[in-house]
Short mmCIF file of C-alpha atoms and ligand atoms in Angstrom, two decimals:
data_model
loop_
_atom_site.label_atom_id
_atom_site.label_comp_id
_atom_site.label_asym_id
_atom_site.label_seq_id
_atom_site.Cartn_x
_atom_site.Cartn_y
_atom_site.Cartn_z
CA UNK A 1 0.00 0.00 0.00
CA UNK A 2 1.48 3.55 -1.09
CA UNK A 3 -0.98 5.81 0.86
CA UNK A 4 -0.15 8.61 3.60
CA UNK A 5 3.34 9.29 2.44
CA UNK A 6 4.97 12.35 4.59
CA UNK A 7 3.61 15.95 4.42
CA UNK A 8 6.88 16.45 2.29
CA UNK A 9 6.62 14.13 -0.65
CA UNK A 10 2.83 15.60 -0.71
CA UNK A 11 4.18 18.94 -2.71
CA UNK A 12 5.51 18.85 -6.10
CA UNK A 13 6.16 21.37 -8.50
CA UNK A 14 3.01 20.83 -9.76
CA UNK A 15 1.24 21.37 -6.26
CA UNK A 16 -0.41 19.85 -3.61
CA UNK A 17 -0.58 15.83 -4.49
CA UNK A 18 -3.99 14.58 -5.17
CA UNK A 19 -5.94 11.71 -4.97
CA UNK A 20 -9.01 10.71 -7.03
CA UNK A 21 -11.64 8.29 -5.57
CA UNK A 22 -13.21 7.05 -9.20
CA UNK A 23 -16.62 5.39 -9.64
CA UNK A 24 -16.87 3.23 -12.83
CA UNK A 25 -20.11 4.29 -13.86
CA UNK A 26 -22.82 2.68 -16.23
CA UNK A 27 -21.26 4.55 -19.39
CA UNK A 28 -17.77 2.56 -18.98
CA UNK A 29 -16.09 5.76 -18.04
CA UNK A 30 -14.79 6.66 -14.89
CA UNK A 31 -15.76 9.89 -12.52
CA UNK A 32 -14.93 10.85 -8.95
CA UNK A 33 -13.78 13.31 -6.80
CA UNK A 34 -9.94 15.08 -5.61
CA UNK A 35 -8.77 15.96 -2.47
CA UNK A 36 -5.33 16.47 -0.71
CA UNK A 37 -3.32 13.35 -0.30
CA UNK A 38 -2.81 14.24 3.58
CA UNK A 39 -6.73 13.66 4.36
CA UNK A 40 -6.35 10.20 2.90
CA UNK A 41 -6.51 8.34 5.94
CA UNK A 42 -9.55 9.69 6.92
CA UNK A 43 -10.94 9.66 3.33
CA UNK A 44 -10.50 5.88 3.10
CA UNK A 45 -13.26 5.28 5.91
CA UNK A 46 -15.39 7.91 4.89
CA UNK A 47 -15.26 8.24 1.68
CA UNK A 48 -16.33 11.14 -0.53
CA UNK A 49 -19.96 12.67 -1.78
CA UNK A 50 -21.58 11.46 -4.55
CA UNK A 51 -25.37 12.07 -6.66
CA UNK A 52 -27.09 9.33 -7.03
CA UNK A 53 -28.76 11.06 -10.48
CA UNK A 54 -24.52 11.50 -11.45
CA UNK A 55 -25.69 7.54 -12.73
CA UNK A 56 -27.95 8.81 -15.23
CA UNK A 57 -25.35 10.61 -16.72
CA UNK A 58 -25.00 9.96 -20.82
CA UNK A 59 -21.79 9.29 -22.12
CA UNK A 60 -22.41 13.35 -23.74
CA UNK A 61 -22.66 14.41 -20.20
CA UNK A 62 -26.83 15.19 -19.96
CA UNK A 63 -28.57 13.46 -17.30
CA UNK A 64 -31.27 10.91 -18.03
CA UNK A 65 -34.76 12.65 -17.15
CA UNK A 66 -36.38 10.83 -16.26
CA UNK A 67 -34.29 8.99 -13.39
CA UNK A 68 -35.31 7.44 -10.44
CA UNK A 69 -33.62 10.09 -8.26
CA UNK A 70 -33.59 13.15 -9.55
CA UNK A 71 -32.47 16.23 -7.11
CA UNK A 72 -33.04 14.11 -4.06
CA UNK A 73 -30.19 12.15 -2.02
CA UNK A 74 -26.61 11.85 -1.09
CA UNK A 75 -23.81 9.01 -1.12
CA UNK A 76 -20.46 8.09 -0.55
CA UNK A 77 -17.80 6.89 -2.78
CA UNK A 78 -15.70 3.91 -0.57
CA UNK A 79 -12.50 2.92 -2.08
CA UNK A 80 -11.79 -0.21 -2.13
CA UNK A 81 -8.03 -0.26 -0.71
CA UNK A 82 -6.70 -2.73 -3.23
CA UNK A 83 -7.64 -0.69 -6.64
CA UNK A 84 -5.74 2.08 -5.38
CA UNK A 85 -2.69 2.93 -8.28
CA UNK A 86 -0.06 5.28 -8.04
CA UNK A 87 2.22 6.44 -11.16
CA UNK A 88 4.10 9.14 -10.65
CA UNK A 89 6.71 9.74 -13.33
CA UNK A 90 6.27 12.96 -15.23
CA UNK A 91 7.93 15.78 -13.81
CA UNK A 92 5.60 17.92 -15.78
CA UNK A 93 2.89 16.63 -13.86
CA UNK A 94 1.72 15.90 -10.69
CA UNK A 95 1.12 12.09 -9.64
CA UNK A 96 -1.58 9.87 -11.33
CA UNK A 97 -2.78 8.50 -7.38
CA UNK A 98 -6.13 6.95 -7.63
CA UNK A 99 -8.41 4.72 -5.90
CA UNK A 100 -11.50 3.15 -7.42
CA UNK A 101 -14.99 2.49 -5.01
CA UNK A 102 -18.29 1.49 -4.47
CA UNK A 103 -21.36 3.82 -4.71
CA UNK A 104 -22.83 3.44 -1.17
CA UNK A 105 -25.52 4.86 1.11
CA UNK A 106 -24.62 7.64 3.65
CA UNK A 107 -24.36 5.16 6.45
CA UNK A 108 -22.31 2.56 4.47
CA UNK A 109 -25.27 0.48 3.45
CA UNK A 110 -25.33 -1.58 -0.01
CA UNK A 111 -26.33 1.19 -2.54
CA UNK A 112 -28.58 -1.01 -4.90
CA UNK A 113 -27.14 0.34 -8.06
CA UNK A 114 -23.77 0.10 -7.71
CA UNK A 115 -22.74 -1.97 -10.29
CA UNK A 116 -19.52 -3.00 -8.45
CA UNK A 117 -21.60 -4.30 -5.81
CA UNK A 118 -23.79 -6.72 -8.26
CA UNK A 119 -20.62 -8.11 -9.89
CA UNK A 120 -19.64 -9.37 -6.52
CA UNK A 121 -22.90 -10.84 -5.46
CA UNK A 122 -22.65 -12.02 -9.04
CA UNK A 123 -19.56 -13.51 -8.55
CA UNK A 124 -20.29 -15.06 -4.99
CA UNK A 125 -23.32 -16.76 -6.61
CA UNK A 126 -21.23 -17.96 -9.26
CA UNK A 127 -18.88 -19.71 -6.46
CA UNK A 128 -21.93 -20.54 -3.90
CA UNK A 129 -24.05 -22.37 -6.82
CA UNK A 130 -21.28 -23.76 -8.97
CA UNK A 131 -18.29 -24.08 -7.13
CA UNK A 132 -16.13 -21.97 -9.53
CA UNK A 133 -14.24 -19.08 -9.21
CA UNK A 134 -13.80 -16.98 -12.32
CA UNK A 135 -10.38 -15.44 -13.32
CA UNK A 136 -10.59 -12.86 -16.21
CA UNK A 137 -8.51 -10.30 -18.61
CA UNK A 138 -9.90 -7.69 -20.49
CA UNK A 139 -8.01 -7.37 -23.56
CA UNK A 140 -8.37 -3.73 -25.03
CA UNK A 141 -8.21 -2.30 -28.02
CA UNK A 142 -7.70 1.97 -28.64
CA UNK A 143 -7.14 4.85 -31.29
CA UNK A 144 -4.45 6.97 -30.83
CA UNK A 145 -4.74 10.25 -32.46
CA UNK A 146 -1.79 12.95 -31.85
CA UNK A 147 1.04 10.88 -33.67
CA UNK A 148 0.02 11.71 -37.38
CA UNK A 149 0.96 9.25 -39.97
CA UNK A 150 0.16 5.64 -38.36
CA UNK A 151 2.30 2.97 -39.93
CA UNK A 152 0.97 -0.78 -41.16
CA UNK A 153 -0.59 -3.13 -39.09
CA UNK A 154 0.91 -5.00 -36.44
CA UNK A 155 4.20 -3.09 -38.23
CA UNK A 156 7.97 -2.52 -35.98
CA UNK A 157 6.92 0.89 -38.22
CA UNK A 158 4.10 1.25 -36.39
CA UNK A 159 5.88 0.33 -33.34
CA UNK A 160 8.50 3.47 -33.43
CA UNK A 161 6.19 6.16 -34.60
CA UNK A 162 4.54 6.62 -31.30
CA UNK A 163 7.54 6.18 -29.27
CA UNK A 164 8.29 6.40 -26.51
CA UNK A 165 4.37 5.94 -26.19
CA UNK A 166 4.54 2.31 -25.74
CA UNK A 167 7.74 1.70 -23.06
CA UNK A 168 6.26 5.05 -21.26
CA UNK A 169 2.80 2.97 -21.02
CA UNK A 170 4.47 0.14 -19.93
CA UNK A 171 6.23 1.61 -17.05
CA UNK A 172 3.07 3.54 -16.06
CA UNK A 173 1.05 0.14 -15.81
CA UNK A 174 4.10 -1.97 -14.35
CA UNK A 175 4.28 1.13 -11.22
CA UNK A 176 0.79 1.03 -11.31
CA UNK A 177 0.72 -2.76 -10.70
CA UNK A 178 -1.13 -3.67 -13.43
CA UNK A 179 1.16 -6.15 -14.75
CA UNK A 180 1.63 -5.26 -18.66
CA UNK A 181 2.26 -8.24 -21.10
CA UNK A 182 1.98 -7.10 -24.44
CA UNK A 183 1.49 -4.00 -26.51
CA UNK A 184 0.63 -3.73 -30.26
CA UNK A 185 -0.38 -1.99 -33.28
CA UNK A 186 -3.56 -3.21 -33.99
CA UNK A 187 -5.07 -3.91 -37.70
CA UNK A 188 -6.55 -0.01 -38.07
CA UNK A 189 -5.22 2.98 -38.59
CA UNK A 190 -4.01 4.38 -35.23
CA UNK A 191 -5.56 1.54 -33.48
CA UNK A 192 -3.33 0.05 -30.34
CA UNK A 193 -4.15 -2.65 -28.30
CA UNK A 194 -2.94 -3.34 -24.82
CA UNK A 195 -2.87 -7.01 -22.23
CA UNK A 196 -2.72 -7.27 -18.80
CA UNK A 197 -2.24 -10.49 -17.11
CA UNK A 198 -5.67 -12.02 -15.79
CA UNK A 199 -6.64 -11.37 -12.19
CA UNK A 200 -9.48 -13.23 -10.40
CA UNK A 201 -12.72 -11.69 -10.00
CA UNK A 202 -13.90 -8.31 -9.05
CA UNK A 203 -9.82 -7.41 -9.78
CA UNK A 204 -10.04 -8.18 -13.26
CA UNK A 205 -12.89 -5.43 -14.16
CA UNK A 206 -10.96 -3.13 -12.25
CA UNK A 207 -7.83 -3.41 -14.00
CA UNK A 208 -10.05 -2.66 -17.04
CA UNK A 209 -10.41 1.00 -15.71
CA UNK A 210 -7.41 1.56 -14.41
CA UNK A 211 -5.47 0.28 -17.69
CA UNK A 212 -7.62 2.52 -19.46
CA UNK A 213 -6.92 5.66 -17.08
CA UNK A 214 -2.85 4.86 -17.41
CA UNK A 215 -3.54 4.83 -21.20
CA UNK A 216 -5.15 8.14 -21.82
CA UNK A 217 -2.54 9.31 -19.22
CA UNK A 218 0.36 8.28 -20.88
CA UNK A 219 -1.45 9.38 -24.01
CA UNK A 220 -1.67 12.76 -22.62
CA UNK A 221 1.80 13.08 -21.65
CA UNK A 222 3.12 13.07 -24.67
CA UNK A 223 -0.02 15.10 -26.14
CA UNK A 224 -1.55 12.94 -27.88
CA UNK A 225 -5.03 10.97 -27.20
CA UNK A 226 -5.84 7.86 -26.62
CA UNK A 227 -9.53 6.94 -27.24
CA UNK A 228 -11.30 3.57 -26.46
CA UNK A 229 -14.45 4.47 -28.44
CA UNK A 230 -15.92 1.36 -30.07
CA UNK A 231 -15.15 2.40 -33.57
CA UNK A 232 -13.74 5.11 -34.78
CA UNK A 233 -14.40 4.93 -38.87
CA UNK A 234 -18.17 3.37 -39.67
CA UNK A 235 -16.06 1.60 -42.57
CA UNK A 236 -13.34 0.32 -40.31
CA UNK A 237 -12.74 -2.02 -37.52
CA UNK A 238 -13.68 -1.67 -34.58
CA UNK A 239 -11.93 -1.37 -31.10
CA UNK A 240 -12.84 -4.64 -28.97
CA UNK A 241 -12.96 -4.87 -25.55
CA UNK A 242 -12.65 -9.06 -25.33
CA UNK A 243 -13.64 -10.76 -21.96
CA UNK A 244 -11.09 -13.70 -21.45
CA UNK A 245 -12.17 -15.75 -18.38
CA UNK A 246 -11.33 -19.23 -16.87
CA UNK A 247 -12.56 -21.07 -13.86
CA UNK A 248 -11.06 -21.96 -10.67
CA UNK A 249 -12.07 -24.93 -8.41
CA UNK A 250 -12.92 -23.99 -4.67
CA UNK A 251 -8.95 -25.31 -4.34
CA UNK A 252 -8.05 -23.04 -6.89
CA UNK A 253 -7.08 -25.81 -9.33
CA UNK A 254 -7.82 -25.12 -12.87
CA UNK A 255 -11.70 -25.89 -13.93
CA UNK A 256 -13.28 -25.27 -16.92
CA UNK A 257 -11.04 -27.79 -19.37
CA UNK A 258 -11.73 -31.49 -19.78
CA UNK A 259 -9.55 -32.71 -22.81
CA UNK A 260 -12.50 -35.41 -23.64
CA UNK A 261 -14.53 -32.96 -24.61
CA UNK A 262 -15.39 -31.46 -27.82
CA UNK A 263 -12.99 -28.14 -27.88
CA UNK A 264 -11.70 -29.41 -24.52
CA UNK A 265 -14.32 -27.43 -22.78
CA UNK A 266 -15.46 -28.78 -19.22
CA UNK A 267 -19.48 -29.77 -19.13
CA UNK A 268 -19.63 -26.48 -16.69
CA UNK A 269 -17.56 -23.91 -18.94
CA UNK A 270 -20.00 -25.54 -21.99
CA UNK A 271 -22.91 -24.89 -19.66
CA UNK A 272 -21.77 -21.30 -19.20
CA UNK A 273 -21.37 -20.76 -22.85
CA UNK A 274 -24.66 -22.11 -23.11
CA UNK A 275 -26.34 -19.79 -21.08
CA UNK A 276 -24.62 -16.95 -22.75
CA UNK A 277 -25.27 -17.42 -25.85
CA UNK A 278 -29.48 -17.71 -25.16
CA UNK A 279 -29.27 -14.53 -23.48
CA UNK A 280 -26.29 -12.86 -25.69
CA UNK A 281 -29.32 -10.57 -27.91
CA UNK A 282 -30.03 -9.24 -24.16
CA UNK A 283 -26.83 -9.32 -22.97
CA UNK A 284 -24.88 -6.81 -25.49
CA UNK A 285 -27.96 -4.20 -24.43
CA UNK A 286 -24.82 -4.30 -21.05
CA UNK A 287 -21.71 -5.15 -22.85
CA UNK A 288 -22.17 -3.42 -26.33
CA UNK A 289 -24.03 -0.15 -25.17
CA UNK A 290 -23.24 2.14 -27.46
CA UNK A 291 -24.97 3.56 -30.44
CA UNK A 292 -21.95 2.77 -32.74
CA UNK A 293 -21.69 -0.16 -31.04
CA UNK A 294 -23.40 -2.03 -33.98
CA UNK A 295 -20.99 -0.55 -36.48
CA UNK A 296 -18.94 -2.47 -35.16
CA UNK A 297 -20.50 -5.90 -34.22
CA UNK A 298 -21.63 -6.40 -37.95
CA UNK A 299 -19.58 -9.43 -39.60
CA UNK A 300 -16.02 -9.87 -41.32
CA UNK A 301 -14.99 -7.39 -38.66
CA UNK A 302 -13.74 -9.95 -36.26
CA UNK A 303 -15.93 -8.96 -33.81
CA UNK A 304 -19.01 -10.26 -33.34
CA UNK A 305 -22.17 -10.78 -35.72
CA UNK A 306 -23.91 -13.36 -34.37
CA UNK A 307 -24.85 -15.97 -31.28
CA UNK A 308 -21.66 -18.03 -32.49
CA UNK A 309 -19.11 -20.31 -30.31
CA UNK A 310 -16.31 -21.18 -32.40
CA UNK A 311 -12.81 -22.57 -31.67
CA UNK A 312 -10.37 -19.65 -32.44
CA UNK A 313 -13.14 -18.52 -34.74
CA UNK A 314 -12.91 -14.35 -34.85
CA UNK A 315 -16.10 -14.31 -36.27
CA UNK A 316 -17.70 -16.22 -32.78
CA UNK A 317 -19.24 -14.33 -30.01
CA UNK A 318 -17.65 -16.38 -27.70
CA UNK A 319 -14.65 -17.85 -28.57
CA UNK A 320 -11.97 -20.67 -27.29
CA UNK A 321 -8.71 -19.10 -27.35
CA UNK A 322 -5.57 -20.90 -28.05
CA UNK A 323 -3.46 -22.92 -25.53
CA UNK A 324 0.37 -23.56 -26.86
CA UNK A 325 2.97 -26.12 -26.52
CA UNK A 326 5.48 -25.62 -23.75
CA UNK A 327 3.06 -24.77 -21.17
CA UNK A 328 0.41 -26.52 -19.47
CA UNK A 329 -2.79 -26.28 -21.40
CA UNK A 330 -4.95 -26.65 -18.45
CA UNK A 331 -3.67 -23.62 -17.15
CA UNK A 332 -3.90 -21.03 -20.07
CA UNK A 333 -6.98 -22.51 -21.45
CA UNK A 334 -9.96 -20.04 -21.28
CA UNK A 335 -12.83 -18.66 -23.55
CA UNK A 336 -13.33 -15.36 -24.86
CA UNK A 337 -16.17 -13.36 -24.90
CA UNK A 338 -15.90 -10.87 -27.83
CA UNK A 339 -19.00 -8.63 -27.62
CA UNK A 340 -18.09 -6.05 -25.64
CA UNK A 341 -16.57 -2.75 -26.09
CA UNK A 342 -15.28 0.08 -23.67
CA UNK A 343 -18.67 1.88 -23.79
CA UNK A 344 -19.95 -0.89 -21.30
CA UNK A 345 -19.12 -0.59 -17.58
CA UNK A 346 -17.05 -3.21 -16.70
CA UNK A 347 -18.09 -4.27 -13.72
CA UNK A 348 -22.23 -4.37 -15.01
CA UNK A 349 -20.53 -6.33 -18.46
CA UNK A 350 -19.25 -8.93 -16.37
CA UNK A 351 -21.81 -9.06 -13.85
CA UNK A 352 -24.36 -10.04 -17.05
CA UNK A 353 -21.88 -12.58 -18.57
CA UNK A 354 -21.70 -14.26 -14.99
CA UNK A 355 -25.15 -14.38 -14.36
CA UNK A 356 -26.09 -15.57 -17.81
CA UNK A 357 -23.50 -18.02 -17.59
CA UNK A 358 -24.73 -19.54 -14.40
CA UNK A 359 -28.44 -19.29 -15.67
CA UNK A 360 -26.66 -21.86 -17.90
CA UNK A 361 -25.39 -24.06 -15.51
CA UNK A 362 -28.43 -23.89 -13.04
CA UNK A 363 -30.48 -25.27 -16.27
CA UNK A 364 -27.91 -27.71 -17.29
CA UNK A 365 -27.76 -26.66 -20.97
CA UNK A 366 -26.11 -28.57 -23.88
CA UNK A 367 -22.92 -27.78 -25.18
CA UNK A 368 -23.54 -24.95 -28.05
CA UNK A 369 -22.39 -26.59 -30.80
CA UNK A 370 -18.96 -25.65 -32.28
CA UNK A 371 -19.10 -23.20 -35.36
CA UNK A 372 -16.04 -23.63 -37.55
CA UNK A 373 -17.14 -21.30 -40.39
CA UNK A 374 -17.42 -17.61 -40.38
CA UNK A 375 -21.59 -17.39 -39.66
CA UNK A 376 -22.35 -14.55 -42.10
CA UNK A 377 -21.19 -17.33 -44.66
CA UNK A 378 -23.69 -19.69 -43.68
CA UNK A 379 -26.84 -20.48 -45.21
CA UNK A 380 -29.81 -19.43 -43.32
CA UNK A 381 -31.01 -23.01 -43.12
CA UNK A 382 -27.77 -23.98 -41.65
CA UNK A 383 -27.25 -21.22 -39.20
CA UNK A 384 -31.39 -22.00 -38.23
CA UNK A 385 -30.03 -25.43 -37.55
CA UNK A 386 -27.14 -24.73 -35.24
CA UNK A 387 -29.07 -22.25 -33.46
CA UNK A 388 -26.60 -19.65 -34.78
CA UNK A 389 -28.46 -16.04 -34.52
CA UNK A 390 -27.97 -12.22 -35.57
CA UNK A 391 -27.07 -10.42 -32.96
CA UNK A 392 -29.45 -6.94 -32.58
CA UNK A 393 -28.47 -4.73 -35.55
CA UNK A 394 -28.92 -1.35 -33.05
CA UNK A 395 -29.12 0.13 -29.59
CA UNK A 396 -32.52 -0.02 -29.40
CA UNK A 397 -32.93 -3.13 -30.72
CA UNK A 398 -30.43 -4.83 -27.81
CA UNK A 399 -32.25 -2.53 -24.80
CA UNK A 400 -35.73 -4.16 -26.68
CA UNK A 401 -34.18 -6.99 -26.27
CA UNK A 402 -33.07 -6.78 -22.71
CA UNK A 403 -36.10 -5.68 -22.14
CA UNK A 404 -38.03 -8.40 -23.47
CA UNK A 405 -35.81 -11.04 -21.52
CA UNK A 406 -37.43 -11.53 -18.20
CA UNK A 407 -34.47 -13.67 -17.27
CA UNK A 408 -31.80 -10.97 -18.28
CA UNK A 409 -33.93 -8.32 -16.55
CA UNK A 410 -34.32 -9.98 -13.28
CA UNK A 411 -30.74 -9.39 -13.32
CA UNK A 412 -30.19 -5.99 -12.73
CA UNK A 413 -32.02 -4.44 -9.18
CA UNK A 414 -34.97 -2.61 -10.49
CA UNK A 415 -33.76 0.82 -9.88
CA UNK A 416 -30.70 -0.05 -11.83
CA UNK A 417 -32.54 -1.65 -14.54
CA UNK A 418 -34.68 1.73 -14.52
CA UNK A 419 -32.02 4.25 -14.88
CA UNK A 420 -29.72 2.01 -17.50
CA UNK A 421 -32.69 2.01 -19.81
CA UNK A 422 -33.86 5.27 -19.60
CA UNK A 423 -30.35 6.60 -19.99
CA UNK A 424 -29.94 4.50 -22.92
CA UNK A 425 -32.44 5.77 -24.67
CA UNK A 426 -31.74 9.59 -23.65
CA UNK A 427 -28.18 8.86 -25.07
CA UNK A 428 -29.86 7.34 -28.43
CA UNK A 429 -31.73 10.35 -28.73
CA UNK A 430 -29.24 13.08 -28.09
CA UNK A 431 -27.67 11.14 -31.40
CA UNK A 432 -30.62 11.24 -33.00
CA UNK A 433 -30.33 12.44 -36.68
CA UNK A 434 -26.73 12.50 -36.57
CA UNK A 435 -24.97 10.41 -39.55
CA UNK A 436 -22.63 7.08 -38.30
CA UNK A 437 -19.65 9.56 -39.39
CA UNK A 438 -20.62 12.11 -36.87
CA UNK A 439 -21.73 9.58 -33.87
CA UNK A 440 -18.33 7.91 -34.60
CA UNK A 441 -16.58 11.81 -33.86
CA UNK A 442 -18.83 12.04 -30.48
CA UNK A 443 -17.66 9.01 -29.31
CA UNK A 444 -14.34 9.46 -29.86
CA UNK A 445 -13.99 12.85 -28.08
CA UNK A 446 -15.43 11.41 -24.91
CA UNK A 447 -14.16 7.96 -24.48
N1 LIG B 501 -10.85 -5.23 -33.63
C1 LIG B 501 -11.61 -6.44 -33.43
C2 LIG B 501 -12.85 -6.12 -32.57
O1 LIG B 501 -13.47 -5.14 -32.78
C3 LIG B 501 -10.81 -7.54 -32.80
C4 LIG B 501 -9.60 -7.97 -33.56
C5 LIG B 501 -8.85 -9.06 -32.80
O2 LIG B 501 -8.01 -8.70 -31.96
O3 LIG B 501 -9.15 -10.24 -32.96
O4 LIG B 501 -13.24 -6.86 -31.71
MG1 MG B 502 -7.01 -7.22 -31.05
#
């Protein structure tokens, strides 16, 4: 733990330290509140203020009306001590010190729409009713803009024209113990993609944040931007946020892979996938939020078209990544869920995939079968066969869809259920009119 720290180290030349407590809210972004790093002793017990309308808020910044809360009511942001990151390596600027929390009552009581606090009763269900523990990674994709000329994919070009972006970004995450594994250029123009190693549970969504605070950070530094919008050309691809999970035993041995089995997954982990995929139309109204989100999740962009589960198939909605020789396969093996994007909330995304995972196992579902083609090249009859679906082809269609789902619905605590949709649909209309180009440039500026 880094906090306190003498009165001394508190004053840089860029003033008074700071710390932020952050609240991952329900448009994937992060907001919170400063104060001096000397009152954070005190702060970590009580907390700061927070409006419990501030979850209404659009990604463009109006506030859902209506909302359940309106003017009315107070709570507290509580960090939770283990989020808290510190990177302090720019002398032209004062240390990145944050701490991310739970949206509670004024007393400390369960605030019920606190997303943070439903992926944990997600994720104790998960480990009460099935016995597993989940381990994930969120693998994210960005645009950088501020470089200028982006080299080719994947390119050692592409590589050197943003340095020292990427070594700078990897510092940042390694000081701000997010264990870094691998930075790329991605397949677009711009586009930069960045791994963490997996952590288990309710430490894997909140590396998400973080890694994407450290990103725009480093981004800034060196005045450029980085942007995790979901796409950032109609035409192009888009930026994926992909869900990589596994499953732990109560023991914390590996569960989830059963070499027997078709594609080696474990009757659970095929369960889960199950369960997933019958909710998935629902499920991307959480995980895929976002207007353009269904630019992107249209086929042959490697994202996800349809309610596919493929075998290192980048056309599947959830897919079974690779395992290599050398290592023990049992350990890496784990699925991927590719239908999600950095306009969902982390924490709610994962919360959904849990839930309609263990929906899956509670009802003992078959195996999904295992889709080896890309599905947009399937005939209807086949694809009708296999159970293979479209996914919703906008917005509205995926909150009609959640909607529509009593299972998915009972999900979310009413009041959360109430705000997320009406927000929704107050962020699809402050779009409304505006051509893909333009809702691509919105985006972008605020993610
Ligand atoms: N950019 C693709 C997406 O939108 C993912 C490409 C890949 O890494 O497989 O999900
Ligand atoms: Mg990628």
């Amino acid at each position: 733990m880094i906090t306190g720290g003498d009165a001394a180290t508190t004053q840089g030349p860029s003033g008074s330290e700071l710390v932020t407590f952050l609240y991952g809210d329900l448009t994937g972004l992060s907001r919170g509140r400063s104060f001096p790093l000397r009152d954070l002793p005190e702060r970590l017990h009580s907390g700061v203020g927070w409006v419990p309308a501030d979850q209404a808020l659009t990604p463009f910044d109006e506030i859902a009306d209506p909302n359940p809360w309106g003017p009315v009511g107070d709570l507290r942001l509580l960090p939770d001590r283990r989020t808290e990151v510190r990177v302090d390596r720019w002398p032209e600027a004062s240390a990145l010190h944050f701490f991310l929390c739970d949206a509670v009552e004024t007393d400390g009581a369960r605030w019920e729409a606190c997303p943070r606090a439903l992926l944990k009763e997600a994720l104790s269900a998960l480990e009460r009713d099935a016995g597993l523990r989940l381990v994930a990674a969120f693998e994210q994709e960005f645009h950088l803009s501020g470089p200028g000329r982006s080299g080719p994919a994947f390119s050692m070009e592409a590589h050197r024209l943003v340095e020292p972006f990427g070594p700078m970004l990897v510092a940042a995450l390694e000081e701000g113990g997010q264990e870094p594994e691998t930075f790329l250029p991605e397949y677009g123009p711009g586009q930069y993609e960045i791994n963490c190693r997996p952590a288990e549970g309710i430490a894997a969504p909140d590396r998400a944040l973080s890694v994407r605070e450290i990103v725009r950070e480093s981004a800034r530094r060196l005045g450029h931007r980085a942007s995790f919008t979901p796409i950032v050309d109609p035409d192009g691809v888009g930026n994926g946020v992909h869900v990589h999970f596994s499953f732990l035993d109560e023991d914390g041995r590996p569960a989830g892979y059963d070499p027997a089995r078709p594609g080696r997954v474990s009757e659970a982990s095929g369960q889960f996938v199950a369960g997933i995929l019958r909710h998935l139309p629902a499920l991307v109204a959480l995980t895929a939020p976002s207007v353009i989100s269904y630019l992107r999740l249209t086929p042959h962009r490697w994202s996800a078209g349809f309610t596919a589960f493929g075998d290192r198939n980048r056309e599947a909605a959830v897919r079974i990544a690779p395992t290599y020789a050398g290592a023990d396969p049992e350990r890496q093996f784990n699925l991927e869920y590719r239908a999600a994007d950095a306009a969902a909330c982390p924490h709610l995304a994962l919360a959904a995939i849990v839930l309609a995972g263990l929906e899956g196992i509670r009802e003992k579902l078959p195996d999904p079968p295992l889709i080896a083609a890309d599905p947009a090249e399937m005939r209807d009859e086949e694809r009708a066969r296999l159970g293979v679906r479209r996914l919703p082809g906008s917005l509205e269609e995926a909150l009609d869809a959640l909607e529509a789902d009593e299972v998915a619905r009972s999900w979310l605590p009413p009041l959360l259920l109430e705000c997320y949709l009406s927000m929704k649909r107050t962020e699809i209309r402050l779009l409304d009119g505006a051509e893909p180009t333009e809702s691509c440039a919105r985006y972008l500026d605020v993610y």
